[in-house]
PDB file of C-alpha atoms in Angstrom:
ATOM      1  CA  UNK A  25     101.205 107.377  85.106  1.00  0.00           C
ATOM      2  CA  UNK A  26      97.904 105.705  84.397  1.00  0.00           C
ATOM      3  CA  UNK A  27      95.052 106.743  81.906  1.00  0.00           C
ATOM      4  CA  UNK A  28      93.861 110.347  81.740  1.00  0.00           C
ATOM      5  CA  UNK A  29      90.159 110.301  82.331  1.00  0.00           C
ATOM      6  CA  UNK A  30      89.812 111.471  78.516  1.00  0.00           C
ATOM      7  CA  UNK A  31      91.464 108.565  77.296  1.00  0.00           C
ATOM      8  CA  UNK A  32      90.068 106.584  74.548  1.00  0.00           C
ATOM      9  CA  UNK A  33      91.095 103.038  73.684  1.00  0.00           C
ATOM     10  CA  UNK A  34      92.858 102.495  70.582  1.00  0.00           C
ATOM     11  CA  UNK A  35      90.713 100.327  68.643  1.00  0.00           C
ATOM     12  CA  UNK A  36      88.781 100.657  65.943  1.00  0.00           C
ATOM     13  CA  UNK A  37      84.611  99.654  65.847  1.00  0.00           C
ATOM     14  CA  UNK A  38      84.362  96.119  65.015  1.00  0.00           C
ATOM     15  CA  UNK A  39      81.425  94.405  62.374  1.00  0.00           C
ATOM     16  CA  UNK A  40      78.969  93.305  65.560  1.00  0.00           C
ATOM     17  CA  UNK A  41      76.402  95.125  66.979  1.00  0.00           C
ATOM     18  CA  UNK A  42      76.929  95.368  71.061  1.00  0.00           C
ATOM     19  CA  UNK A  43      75.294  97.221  73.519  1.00  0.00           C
ATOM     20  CA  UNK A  44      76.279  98.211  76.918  1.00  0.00           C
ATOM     21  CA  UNK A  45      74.628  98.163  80.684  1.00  0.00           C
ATOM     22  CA  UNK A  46      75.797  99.231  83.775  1.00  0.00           C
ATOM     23  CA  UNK A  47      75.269  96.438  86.446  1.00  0.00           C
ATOM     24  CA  UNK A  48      76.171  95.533  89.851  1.00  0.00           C
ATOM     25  CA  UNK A  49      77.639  92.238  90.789  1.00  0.00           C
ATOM     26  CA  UNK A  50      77.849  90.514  94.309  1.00  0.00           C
ATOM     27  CA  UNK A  51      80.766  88.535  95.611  1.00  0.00           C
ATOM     28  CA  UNK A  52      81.073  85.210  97.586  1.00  0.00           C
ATOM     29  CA  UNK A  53      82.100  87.626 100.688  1.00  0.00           C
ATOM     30  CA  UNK A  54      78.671  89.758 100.060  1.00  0.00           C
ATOM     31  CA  UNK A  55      80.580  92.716  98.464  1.00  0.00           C
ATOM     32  CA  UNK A  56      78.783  94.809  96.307  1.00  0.00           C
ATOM     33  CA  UNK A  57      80.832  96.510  92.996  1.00  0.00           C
ATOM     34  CA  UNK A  58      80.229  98.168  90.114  1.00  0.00           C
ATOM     35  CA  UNK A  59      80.600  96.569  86.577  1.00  0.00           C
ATOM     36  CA  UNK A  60      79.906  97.428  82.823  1.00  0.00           C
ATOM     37  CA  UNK A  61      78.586  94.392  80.542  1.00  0.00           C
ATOM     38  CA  UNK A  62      78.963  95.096  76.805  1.00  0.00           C
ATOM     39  CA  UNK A  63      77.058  92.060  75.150  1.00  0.00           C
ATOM     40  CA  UNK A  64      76.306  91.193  71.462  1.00  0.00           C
ATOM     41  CA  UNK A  65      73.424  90.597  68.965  1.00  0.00           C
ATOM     42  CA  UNK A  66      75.163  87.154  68.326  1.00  0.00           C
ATOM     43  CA  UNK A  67      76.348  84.391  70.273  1.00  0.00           C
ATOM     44  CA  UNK A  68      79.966  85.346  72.040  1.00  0.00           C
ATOM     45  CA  UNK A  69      81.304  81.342  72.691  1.00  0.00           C
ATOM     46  CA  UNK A  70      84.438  83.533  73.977  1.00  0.00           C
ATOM     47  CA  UNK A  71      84.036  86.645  77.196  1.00  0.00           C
ATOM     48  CA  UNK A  72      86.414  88.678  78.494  1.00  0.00           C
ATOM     49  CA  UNK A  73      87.160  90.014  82.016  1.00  0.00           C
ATOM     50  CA  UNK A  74      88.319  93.634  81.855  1.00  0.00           C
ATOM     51  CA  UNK A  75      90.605  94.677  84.460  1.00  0.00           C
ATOM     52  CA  UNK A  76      91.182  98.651  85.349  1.00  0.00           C
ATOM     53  CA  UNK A  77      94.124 100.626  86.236  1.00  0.00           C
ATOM     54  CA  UNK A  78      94.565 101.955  89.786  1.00  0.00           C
ATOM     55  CA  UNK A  79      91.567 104.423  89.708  1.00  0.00           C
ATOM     56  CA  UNK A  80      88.900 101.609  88.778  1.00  0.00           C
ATOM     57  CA  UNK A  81      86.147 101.521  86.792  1.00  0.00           C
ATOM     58  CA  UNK A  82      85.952 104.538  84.434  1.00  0.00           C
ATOM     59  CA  UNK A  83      84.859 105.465  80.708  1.00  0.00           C
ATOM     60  CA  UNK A  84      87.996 103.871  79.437  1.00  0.00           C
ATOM     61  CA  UNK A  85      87.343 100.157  80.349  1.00  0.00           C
ATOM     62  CA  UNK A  86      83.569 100.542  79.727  1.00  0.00           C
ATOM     63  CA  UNK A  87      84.652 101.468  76.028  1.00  0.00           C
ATOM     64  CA  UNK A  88      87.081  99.072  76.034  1.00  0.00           C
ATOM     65  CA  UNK A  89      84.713  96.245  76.773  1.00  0.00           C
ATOM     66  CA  UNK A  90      82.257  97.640  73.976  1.00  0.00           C
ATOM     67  CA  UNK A  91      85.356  97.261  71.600  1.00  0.00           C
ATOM     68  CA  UNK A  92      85.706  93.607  72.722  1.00  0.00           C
ATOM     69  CA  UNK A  93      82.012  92.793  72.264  1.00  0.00           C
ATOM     70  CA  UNK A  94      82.270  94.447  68.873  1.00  0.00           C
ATOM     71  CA  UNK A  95      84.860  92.025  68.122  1.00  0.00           C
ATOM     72  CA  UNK A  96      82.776  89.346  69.150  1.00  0.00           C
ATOM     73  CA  UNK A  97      83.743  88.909  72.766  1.00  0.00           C
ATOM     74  CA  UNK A  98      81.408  89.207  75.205  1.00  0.00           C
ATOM     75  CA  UNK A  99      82.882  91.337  77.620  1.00  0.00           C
ATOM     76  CA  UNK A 100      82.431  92.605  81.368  1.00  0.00           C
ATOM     77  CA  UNK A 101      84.600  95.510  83.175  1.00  0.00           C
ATOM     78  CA  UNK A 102      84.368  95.620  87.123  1.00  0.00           C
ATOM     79  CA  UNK A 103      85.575  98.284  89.743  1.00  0.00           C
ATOM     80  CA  UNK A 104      87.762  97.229  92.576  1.00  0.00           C
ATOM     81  CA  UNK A 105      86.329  99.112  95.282  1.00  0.00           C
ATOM     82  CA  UNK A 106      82.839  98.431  96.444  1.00  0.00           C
ATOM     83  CA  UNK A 107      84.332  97.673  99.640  1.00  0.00           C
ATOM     84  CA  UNK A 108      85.529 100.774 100.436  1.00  0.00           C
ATOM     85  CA  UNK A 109      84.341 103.305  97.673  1.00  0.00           C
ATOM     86  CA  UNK A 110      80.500 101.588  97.077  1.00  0.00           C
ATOM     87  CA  UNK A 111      79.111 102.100  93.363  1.00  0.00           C
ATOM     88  CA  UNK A 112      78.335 105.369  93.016  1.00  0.00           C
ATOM     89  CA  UNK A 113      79.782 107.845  90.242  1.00  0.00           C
ATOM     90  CA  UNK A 114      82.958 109.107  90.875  1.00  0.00           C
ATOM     91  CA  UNK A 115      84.626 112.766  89.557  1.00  0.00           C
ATOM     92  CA  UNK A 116      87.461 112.550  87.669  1.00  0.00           C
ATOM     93  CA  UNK A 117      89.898 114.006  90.152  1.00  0.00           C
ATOM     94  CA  UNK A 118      88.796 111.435  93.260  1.00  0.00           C
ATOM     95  CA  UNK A 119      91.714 110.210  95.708  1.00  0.00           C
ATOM     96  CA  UNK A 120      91.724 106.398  94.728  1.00  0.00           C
ATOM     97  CA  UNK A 121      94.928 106.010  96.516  1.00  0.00           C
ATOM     98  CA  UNK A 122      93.711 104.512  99.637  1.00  0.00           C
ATOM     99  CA  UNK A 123      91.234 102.578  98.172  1.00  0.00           C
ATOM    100  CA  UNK A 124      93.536 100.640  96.238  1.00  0.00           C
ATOM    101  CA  UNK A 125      95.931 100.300  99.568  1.00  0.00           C
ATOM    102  CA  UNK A 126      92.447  98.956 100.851  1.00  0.00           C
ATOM    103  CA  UNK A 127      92.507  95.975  98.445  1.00  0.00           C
ATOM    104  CA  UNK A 128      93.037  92.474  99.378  1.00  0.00           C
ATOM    105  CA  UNK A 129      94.481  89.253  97.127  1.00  0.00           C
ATOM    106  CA  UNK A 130      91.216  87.695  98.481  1.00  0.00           C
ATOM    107  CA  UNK A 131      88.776  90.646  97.571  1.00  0.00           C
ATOM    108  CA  UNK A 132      89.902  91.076  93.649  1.00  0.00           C
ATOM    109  CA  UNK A 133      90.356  87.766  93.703  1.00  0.00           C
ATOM    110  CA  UNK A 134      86.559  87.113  94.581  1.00  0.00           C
ATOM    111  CA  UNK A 135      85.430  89.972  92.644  1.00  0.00           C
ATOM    112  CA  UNK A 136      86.636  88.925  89.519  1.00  0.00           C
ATOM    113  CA  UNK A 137      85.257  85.007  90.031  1.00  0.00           C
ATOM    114  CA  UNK A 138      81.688  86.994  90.589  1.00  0.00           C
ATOM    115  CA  UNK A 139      82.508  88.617  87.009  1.00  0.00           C
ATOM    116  CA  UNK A 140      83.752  85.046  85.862  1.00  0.00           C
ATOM    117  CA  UNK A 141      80.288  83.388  87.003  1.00  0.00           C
ATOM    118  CA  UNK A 142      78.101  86.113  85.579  1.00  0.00           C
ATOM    119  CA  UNK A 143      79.798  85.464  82.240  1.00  0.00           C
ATOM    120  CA  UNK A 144      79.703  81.867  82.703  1.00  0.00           C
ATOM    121  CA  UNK A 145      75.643  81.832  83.814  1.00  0.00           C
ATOM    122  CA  UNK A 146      74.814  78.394  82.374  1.00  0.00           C
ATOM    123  CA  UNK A 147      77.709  77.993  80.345  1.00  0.00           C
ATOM    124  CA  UNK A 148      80.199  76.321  82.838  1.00  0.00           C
ATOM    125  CA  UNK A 149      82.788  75.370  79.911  1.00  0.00           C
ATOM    126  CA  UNK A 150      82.715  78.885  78.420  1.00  0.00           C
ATOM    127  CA  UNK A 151      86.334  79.923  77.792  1.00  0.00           C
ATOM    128  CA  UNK A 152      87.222  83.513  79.656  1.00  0.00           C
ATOM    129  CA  UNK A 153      89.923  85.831  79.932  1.00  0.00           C
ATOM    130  CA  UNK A 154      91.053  88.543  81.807  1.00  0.00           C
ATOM    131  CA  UNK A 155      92.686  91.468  80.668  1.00  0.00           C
ATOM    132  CA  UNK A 156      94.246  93.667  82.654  1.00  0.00           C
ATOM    133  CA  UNK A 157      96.100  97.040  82.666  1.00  0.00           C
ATOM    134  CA  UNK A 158      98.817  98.957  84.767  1.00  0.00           C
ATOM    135  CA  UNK A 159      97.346  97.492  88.499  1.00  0.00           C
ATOM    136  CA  UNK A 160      95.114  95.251  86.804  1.00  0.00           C
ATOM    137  CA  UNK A 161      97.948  93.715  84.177  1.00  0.00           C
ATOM    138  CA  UNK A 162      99.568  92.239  86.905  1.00  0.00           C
ATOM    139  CA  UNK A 163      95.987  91.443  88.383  1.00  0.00           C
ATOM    140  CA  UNK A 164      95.370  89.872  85.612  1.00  0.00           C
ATOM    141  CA  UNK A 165      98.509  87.278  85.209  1.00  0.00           C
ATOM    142  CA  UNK A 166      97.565  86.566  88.863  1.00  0.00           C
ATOM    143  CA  UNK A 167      93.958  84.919  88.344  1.00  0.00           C
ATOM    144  CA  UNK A 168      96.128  82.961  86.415  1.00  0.00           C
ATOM    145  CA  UNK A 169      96.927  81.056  89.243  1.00  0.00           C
ATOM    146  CA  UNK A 170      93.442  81.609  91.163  1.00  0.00           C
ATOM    147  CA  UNK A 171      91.855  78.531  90.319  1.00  0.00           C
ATOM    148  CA  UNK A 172      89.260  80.457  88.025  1.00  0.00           C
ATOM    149  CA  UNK A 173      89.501  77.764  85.312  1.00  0.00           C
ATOM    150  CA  UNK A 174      90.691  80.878  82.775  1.00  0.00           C
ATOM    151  CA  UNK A 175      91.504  80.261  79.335  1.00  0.00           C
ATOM    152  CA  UNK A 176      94.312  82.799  78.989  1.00  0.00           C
ATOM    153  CA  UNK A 177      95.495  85.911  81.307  1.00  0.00           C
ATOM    154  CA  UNK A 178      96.683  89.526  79.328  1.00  0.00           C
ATOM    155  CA  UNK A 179      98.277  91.798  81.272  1.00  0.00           C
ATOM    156  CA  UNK A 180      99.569  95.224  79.836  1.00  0.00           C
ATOM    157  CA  UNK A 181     102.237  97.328  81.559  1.00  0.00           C
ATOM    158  CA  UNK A 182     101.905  95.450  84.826  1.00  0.00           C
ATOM    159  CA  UNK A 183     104.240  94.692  87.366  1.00  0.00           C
ATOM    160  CA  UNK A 184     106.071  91.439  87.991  1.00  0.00           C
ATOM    161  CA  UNK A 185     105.691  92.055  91.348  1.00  0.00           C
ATOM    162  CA  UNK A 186     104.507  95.209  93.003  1.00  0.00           C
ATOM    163  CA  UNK A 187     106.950  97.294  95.940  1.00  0.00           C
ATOM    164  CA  UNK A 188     103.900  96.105  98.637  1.00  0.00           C
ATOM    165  CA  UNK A 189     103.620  92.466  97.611  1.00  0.00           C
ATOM    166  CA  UNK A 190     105.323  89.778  99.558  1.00  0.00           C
ATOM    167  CA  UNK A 191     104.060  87.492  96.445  1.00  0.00           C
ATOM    168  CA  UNK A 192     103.939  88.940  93.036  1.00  0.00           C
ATOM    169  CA  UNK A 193     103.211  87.326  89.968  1.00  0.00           C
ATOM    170  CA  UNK A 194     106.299  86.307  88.884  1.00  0.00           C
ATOM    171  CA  UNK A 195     106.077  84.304  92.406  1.00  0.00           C
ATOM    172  CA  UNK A 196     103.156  82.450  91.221  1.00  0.00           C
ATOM    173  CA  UNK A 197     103.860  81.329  87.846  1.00  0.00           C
ATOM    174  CA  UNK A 198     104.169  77.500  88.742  1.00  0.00           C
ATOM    175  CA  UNK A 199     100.607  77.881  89.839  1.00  0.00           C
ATOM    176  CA  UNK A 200      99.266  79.452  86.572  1.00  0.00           C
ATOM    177  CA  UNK A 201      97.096  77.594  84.891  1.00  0.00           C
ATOM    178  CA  UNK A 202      96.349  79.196  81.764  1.00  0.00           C
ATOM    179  CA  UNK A 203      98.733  80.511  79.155  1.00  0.00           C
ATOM    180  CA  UNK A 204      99.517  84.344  79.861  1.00  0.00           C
ATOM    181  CA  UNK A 205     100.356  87.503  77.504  1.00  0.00           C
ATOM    182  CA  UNK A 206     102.488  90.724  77.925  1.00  0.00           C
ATOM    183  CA  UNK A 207     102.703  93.553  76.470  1.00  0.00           C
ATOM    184  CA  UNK A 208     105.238  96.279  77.567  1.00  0.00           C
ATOM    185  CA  UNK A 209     106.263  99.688  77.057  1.00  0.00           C
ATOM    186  CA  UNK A 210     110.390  99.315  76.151  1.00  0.00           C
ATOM    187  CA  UNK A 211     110.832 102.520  78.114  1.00  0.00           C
ATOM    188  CA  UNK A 212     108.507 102.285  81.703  1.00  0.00           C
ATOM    189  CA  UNK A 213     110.196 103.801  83.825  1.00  0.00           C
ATOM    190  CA  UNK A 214     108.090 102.111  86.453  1.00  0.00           C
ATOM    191  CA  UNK A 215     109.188  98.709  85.144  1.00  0.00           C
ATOM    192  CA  UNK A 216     112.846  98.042  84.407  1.00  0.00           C
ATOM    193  CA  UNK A 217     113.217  95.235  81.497  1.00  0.00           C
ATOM    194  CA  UNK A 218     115.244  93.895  83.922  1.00  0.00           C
ATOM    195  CA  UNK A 219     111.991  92.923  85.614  1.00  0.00           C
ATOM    196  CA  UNK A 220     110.109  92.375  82.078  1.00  0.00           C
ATOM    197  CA  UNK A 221     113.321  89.587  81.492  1.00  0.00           C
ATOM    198  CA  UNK A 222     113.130  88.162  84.894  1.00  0.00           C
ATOM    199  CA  UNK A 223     109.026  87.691  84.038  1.00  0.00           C
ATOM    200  CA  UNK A 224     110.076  86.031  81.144  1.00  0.00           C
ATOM    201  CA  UNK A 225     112.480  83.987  82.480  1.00  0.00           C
ATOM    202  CA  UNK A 226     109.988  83.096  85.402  1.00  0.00           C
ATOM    203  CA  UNK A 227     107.678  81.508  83.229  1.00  0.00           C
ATOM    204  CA  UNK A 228     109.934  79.909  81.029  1.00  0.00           C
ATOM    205  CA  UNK A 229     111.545  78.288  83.710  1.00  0.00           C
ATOM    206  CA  UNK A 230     108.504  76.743  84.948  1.00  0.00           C
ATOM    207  CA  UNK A 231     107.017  75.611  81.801  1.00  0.00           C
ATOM    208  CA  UNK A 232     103.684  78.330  81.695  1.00  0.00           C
ATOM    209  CA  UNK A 233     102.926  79.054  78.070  1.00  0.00           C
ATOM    210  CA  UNK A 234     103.637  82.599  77.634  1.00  0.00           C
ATOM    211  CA  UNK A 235     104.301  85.431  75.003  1.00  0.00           C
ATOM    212  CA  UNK A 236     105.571  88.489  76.540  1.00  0.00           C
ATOM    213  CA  UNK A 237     105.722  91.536  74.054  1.00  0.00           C
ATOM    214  CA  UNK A 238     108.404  95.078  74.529  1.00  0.00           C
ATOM    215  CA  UNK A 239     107.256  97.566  71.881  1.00  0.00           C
ATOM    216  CA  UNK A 240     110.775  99.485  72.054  1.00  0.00           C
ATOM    217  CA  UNK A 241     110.046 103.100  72.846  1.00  0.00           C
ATOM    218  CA  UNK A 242     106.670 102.633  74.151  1.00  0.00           C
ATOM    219  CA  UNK A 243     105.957 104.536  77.506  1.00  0.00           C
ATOM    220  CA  UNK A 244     103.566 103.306  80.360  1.00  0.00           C
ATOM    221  CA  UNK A 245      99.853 103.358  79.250  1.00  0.00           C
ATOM    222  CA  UNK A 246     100.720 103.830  75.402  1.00  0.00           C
ATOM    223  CA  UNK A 247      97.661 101.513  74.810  1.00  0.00           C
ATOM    224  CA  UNK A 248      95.696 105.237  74.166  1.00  0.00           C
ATOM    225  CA  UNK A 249      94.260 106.991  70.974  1.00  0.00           C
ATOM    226  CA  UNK A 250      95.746 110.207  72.340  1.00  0.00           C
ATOM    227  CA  UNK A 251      99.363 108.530  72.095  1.00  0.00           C
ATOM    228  CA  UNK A 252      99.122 108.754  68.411  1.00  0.00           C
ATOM    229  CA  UNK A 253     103.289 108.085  68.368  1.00  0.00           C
ATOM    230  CA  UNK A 254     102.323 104.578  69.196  1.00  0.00           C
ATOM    231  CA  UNK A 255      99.226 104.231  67.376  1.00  0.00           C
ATOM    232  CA  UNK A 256     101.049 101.502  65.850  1.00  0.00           C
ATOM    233  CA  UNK A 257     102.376  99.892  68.573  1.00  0.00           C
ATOM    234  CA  UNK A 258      98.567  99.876  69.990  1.00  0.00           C
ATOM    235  CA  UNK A 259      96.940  97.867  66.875  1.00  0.00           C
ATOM    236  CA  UNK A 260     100.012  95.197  67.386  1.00  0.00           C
ATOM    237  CA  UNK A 261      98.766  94.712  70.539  1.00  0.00           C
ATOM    238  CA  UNK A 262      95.130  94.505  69.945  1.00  0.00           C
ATOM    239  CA  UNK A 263      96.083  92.402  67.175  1.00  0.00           C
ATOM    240  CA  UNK A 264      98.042  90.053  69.438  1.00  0.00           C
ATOM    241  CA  UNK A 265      95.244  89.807  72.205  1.00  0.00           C
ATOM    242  CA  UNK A 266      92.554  88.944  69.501  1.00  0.00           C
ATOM    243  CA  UNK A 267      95.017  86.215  68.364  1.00  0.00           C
ATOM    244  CA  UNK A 268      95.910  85.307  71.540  1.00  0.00           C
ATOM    245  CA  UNK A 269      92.445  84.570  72.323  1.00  0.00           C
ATOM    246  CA  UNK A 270      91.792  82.885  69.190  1.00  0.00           C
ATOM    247  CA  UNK A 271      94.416  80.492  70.120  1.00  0.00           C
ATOM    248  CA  UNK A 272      93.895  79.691  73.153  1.00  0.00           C
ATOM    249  CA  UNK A 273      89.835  79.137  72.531  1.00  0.00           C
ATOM    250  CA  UNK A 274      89.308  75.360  73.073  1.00  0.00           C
ATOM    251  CA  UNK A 275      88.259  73.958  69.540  1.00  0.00           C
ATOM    252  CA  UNK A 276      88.989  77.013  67.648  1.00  0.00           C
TER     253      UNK A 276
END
């Protein structure tokens, strides 16, 4: 189970003043999608990629990348299905099934080196991440590998490798380029720690820098003010991707 459409990310305001625009971006492949750019009133050297769960871009990510400009990331959130879906408002309850069986490794792939240029618009050296969730965790770790010139790759609750890919992450981890962070519910049902562990072990064997995080107890999605059980669990892990970035910032 992914986000409820009423869910709110578990993160507090930050100090800088952002504001927030709804945008369209175009790909190499002349694909049109929908995005959400949260920008603030002082220079960002740092930007973020937001990457949504299987139903695309909602309220949840658009807050989400407001919380990262606040903390003084630029940040941009982009849907997955302008292919298929175009940019239009969608209700809460729409079938987002096939559209995400219509996505390609190439599409996203483009799609989120659009959002990568936009951010990067006469700033070639700027250091970006992506961040990614459920379908866009693993999405995430895999730009890793893209070619994208990323500075790190977050992925929460994703899969290793998803039940339709002949190449999951955990395939590609020679490839990435970029260190990569985890963070994983202890009890997913939807992903063994068998599979967590064999991540781990992937990317230890070939060298990629890496922290991957289990918050024992933690379900799927517990990255959600309305999961106040793991309210805790949520400001680790907002804690660890702010430090993770900080890191991993060239110069910083």
């Amino acid at each position: 189970m992914c986000f409820d459409h009423d869910s709110e990310p578990p993160v507090p305001s930050g100090e800088r003043e952002a504001e927030g625009r709804d945008l369209t971006l175009t790909a190499r492949d002349g694909n049109v999608f929908a995005a959400f750019e949260a920008s603030g009133d002082t220079p960002s050297e740092v930007a973020v990629v937001v990457l949504p769960d299987v139903r695309g871009l909602y309220r949840f990510y658009k807050e989400l990348a407001m919380r990262f400009a606040q903390a003084g990331h630029d940040a941009i959130a982009i849907d997955y299905f302008g292919r298929t879906a175009g940019v239009g408002d969608r209700p809460n309850d729409w079938d987002f099934w096939p559209h995400v069986h219509g996505t390609t490794f190439g599409g996203i792939r483009d799609d989120v080196t659009a959002a990568v240029s936009h951010l990067r618009a006469g700033r070639p050296d700027r250091p970006v991440f992506t961040v990614g969730f459920c379908f866009g965790g693993s999405t995430s770790w895999h730009q890793a590998a893209n070619g994208l010139g990323l500075a790190g790759a977050i992925g929460f609750y994703g899969q290793p490798r998803r039940k339709e890919e002949t190449s999951g992450a955990i395939d590609r981890v020679a490839g990435m380029a970029c260190p990569i962070l985890a963070l994983m519910g202890g009890d997913d049902p939807s992903i063994p720690l068998e599979a967590v562990e064999g991540f781990r072990a992937a990317l230890e064997e070939a060298g990629t820098q890496h922290e991957v995080v289990v918050y024992p107890g933690a379900p799927h999605s517990f990255f959600d003010r309305h999961n106040e059980q793991f309210a805790g669990d949520s400001a680790d892990a907002w804690r660890r991707m702010l430090e993770f970035i900080g890191m991993n910032t060239p110069g910083s």
